[in-house]
PDB file of N, CA and C in Angstrom:
ATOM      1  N   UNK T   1      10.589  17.418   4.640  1.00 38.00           N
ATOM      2  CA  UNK T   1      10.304  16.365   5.595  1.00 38.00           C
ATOM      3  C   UNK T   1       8.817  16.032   5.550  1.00 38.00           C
ATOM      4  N   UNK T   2       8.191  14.803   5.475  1.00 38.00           N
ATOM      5  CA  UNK T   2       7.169  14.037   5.997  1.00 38.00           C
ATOM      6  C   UNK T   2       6.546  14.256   7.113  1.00 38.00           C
ATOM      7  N   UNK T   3       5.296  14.772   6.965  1.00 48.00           N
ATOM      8  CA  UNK T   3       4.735  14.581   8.639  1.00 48.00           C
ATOM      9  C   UNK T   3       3.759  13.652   8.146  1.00 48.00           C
ATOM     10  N   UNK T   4       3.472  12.743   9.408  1.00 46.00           N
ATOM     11  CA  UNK T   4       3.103  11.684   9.950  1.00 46.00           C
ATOM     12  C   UNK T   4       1.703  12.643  10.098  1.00 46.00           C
ATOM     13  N   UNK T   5       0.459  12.202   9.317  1.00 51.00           N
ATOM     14  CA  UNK T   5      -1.240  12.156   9.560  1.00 51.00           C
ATOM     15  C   UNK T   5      -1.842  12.362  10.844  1.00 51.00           C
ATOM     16  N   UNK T   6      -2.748  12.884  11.471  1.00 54.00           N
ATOM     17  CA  UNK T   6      -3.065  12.889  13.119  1.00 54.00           C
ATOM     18  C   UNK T   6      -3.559  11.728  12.933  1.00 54.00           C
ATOM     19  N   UNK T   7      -3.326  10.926  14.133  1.00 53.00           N
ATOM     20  CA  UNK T   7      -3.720   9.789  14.215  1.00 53.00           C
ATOM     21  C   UNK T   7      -2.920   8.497  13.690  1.00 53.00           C
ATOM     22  N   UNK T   8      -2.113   8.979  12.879  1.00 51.00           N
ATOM     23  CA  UNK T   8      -1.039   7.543  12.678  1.00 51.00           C
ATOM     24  C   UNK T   8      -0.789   7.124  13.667  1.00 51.00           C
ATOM     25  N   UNK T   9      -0.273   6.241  13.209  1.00 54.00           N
ATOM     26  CA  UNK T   9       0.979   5.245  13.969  1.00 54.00           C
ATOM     27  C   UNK T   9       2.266   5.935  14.271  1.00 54.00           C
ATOM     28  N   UNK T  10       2.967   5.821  15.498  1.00 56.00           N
ATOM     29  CA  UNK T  10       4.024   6.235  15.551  1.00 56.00           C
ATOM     30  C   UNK T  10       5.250   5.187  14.489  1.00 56.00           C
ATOM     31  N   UNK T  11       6.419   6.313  14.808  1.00 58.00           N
ATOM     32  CA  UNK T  11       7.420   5.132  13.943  1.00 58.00           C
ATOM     33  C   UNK T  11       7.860   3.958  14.547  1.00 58.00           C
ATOM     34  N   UNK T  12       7.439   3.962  16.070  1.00 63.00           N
ATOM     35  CA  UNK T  12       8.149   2.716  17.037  1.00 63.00           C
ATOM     36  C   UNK T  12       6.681   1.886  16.379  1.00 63.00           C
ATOM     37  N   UNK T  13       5.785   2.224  16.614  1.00 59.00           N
ATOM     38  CA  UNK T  13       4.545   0.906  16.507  1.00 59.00           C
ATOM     39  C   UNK T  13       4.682   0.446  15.019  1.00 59.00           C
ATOM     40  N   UNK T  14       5.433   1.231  13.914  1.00 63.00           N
ATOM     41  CA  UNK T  14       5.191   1.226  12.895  1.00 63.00           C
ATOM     42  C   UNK T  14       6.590  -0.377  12.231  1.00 63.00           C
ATOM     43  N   UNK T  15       7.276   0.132  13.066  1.00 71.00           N
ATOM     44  CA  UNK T  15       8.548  -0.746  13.279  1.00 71.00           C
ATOM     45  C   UNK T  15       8.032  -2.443  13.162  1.00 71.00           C
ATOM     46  N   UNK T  16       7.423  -2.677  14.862  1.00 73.00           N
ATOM     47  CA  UNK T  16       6.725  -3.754  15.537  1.00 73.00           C
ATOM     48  C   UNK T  16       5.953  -4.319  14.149  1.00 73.00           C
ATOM     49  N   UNK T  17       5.623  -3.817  13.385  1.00 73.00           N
ATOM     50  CA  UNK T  17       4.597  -4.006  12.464  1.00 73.00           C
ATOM     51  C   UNK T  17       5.056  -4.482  10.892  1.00 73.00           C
ATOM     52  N   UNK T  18       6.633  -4.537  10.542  1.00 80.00           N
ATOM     53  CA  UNK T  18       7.537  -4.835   9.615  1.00 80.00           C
ATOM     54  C   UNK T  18       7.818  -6.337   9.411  1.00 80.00           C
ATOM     55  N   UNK T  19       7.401  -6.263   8.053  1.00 82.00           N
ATOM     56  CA  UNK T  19       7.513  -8.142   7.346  1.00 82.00           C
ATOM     57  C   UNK T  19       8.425  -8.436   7.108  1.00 82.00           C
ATOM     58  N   UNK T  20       9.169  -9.015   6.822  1.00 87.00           N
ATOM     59  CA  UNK T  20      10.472  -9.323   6.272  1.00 87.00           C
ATOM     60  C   UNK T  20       9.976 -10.780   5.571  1.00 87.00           C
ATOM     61  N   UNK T  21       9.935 -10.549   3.995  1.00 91.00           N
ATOM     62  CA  UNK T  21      10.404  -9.288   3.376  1.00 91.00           C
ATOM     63  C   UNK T  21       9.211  -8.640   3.612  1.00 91.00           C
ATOM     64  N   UNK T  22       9.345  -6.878   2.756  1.00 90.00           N
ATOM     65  CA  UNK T  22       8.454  -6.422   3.364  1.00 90.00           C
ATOM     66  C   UNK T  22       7.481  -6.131   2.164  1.00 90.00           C
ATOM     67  N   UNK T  23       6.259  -5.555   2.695  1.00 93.00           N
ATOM     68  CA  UNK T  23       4.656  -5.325   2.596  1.00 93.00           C
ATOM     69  C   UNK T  23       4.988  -4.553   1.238  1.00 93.00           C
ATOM     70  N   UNK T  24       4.302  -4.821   0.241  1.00 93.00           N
ATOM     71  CA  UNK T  24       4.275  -4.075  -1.336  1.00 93.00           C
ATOM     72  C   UNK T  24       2.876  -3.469  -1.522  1.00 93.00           C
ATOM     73  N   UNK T  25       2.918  -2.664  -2.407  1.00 95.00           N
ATOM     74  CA  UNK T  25       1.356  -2.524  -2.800  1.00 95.00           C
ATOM     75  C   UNK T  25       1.169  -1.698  -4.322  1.00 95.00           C
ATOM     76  N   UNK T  26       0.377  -1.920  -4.758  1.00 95.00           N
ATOM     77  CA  UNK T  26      -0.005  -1.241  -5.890  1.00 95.00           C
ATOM     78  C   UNK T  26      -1.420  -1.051  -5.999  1.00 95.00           C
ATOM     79  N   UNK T  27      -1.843  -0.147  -7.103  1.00 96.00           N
ATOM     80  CA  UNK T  27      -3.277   0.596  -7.295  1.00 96.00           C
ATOM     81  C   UNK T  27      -3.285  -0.308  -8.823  1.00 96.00           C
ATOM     82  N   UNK T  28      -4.573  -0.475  -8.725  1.00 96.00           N
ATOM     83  CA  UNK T  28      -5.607  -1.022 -10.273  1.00 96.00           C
ATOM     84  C   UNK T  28      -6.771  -0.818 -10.387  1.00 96.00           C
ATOM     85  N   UNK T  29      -7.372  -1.025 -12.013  1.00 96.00           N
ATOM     86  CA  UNK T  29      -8.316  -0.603 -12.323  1.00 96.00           C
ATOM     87  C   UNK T  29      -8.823  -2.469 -12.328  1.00 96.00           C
ATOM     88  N   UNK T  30     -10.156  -2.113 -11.795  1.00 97.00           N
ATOM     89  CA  UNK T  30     -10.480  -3.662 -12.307  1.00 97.00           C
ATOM     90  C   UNK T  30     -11.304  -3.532 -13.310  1.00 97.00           C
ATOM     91  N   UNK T  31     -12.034  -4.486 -14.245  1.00 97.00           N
ATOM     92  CA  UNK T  31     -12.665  -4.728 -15.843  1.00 97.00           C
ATOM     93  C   UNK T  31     -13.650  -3.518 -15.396  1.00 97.00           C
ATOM     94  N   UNK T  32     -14.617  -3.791 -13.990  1.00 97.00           N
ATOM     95  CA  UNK T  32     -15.984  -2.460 -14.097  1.00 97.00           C
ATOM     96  C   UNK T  32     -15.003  -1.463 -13.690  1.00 97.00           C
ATOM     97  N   UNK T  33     -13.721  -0.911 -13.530  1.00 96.00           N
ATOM     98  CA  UNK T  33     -13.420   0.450 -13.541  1.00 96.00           C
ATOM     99  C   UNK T  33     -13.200   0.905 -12.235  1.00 96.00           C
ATOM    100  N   UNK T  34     -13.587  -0.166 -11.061  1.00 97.00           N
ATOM    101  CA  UNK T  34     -13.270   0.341 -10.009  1.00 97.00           C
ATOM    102  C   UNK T  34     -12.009   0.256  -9.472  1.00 97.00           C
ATOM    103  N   UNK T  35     -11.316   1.247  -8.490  1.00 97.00           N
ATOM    104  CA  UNK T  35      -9.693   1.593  -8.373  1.00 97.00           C
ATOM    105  C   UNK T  35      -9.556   0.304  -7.102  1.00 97.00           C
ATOM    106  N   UNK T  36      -8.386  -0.566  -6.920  1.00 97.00           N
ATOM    107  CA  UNK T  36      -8.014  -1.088  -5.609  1.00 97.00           C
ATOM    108  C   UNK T  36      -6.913  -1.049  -5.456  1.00 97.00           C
ATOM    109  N   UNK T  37      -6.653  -1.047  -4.056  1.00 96.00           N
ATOM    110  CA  UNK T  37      -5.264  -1.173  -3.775  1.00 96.00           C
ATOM    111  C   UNK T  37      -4.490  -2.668  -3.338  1.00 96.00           C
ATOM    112  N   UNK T  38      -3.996  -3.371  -4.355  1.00 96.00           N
ATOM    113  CA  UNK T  38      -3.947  -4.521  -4.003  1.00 96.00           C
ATOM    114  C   UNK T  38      -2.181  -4.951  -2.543  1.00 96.00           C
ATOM    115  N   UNK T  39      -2.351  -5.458  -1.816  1.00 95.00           N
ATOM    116  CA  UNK T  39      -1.085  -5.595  -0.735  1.00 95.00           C
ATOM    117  C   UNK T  39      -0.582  -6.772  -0.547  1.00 95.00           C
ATOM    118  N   UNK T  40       0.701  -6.982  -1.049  1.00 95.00           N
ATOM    119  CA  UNK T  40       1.102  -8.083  -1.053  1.00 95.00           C
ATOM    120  C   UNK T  40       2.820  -8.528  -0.472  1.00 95.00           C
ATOM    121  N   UNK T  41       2.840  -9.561  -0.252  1.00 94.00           N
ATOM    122  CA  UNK T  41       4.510  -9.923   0.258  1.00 94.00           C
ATOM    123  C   UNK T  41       5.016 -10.924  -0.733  1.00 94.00           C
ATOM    124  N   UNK T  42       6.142 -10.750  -1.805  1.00 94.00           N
ATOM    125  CA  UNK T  42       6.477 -11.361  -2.045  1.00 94.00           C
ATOM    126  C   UNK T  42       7.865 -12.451  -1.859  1.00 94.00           C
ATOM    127  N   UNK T  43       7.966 -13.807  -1.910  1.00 93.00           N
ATOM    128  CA  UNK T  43       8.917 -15.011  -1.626  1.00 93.00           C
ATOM    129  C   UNK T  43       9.727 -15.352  -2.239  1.00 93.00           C
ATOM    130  N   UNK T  44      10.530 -14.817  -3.234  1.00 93.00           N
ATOM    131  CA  UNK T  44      11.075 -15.251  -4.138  1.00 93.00           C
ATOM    132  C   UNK T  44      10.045 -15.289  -5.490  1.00 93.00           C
ATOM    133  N   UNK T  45       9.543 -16.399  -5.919  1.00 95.00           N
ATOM    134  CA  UNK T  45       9.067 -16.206  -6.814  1.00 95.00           C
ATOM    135  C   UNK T  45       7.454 -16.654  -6.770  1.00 95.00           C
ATOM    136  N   UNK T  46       7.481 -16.731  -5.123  1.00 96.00           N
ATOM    137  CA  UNK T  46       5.687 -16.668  -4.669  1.00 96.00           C
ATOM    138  C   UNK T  46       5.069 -15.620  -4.141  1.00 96.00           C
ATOM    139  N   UNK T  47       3.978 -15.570  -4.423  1.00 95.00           N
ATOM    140  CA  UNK T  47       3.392 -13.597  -4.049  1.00 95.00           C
ATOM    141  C   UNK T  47       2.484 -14.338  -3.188  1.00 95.00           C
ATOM    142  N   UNK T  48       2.311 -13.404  -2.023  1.00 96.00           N
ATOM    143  CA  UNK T  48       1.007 -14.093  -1.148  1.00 96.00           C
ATOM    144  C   UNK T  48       0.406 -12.739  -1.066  1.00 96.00           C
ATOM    145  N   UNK T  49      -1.086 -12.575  -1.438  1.00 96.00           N
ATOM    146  CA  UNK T  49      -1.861 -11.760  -1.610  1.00 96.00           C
ATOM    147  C   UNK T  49      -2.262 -11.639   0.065  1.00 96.00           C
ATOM    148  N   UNK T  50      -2.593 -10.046   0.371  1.00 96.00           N
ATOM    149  CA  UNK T  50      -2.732  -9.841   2.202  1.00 96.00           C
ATOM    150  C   UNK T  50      -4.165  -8.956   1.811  1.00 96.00           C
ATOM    151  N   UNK T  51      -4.017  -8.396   0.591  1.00 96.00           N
ATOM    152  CA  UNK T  51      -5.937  -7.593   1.179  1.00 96.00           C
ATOM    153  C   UNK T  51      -5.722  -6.664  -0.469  1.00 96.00           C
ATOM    154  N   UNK T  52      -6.823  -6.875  -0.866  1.00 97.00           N
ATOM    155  CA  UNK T  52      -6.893  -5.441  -1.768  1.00 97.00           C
ATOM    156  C   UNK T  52      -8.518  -4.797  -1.402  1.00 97.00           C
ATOM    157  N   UNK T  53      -8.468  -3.429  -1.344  1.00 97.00           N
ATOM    158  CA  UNK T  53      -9.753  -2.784  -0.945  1.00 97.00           C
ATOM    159  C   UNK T  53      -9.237  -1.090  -1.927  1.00 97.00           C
ATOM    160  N   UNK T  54     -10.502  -0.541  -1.545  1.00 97.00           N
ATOM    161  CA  UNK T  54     -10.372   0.794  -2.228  1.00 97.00           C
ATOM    162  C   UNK T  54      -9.479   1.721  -1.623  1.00 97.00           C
ATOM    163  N   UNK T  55      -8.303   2.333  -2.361  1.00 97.00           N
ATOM    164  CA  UNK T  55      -7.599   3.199  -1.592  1.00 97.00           C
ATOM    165  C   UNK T  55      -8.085   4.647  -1.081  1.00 97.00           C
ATOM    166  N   UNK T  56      -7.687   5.279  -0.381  1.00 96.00           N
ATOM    167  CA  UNK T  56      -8.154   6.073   0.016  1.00 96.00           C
ATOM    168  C   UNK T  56      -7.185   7.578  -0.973  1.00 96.00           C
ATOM    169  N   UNK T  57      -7.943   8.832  -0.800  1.00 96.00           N
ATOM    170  CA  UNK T  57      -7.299   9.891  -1.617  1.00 96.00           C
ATOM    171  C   UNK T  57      -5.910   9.951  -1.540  1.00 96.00           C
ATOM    172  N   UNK T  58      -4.990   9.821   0.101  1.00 95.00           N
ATOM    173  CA  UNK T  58      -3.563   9.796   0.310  1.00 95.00           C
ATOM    174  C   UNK T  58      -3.082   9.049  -0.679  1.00 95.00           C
ATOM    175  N   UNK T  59      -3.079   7.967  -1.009  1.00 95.00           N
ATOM    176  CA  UNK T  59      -2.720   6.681  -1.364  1.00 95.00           C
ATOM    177  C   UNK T  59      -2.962   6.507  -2.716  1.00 95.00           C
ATOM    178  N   UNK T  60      -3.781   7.122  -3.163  1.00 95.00           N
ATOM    179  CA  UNK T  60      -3.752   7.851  -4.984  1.00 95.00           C
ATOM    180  C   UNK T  60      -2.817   8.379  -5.337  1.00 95.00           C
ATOM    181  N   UNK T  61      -2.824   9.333  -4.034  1.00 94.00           N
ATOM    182  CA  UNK T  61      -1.933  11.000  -4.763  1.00 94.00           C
ATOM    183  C   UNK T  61      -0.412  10.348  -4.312  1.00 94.00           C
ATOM    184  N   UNK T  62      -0.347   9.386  -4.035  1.00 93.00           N
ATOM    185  CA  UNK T  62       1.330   8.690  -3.450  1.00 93.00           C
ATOM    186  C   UNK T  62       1.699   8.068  -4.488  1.00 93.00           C
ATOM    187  N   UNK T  63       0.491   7.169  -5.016  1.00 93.00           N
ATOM    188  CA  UNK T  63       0.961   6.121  -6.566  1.00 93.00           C
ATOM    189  C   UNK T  63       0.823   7.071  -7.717  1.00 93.00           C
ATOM    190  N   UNK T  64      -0.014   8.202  -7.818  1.00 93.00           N
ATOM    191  CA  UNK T  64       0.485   9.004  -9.191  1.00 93.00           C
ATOM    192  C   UNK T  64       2.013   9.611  -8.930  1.00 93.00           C
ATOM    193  N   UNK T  65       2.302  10.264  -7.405  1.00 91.00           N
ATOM    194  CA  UNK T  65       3.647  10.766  -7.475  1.00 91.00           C
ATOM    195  C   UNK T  65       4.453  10.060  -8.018  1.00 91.00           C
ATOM    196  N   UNK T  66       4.652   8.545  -7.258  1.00 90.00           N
ATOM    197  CA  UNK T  66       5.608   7.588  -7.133  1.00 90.00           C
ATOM    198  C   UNK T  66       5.566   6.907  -7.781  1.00 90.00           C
ATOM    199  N   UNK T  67       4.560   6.350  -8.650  1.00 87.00           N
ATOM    200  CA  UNK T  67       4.069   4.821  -9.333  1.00 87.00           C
ATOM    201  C   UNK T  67       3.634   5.471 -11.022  1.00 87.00           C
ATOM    202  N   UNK T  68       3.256   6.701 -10.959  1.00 84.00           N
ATOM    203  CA  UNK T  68       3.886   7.244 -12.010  1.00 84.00           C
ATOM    204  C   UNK T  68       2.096   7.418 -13.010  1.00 84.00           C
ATOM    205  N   UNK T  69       1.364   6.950 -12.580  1.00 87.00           N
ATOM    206  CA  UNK T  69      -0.177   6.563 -13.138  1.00 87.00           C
ATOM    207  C   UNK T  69      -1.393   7.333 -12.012  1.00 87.00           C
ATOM    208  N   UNK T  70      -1.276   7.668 -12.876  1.00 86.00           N
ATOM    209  CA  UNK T  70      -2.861   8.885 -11.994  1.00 86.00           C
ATOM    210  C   UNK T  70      -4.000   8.676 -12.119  1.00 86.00           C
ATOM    211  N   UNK T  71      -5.050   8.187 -11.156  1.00 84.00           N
ATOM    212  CA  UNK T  71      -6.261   7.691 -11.271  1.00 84.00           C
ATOM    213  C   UNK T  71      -7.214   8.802 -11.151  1.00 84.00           C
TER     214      UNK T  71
END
């Protein structure tokens, strides 16, 4: 089982907070080498870009588990 970070969000606020469709994200290297996490919703076959910034260590170690690429 998952525990939830001190300080998260509960799962009710986390709920309130759901896109439909919902919130994507992925990690990249940009040309100078720096890592971002880019967040996006996609429409069918339109992507609307919501924020990319530097991920934090959690959020590395989630996209090497899951996303399969280790920064």
């Amino acid at each position: 089982m998952l525990r939830e970070p001190p300080g998260a969000p509960s799962g009710r606020q986390r709920a309130r907070h759901k896109t439909n469709p919902p919130t994507l994200w992925f990690l990249s290297k940009t040309n100078q080498g720096r890592i971002l996490k880019v967040v996006y919703i996609q429409y069918g076959s339109m992507i609307d870009l919501k924020s990319a910034f530097e991920p934090n260590a959690d959020e590395i170690a989630i996209y090497a588990k899951h996303g399969g690429v280790a920064y």
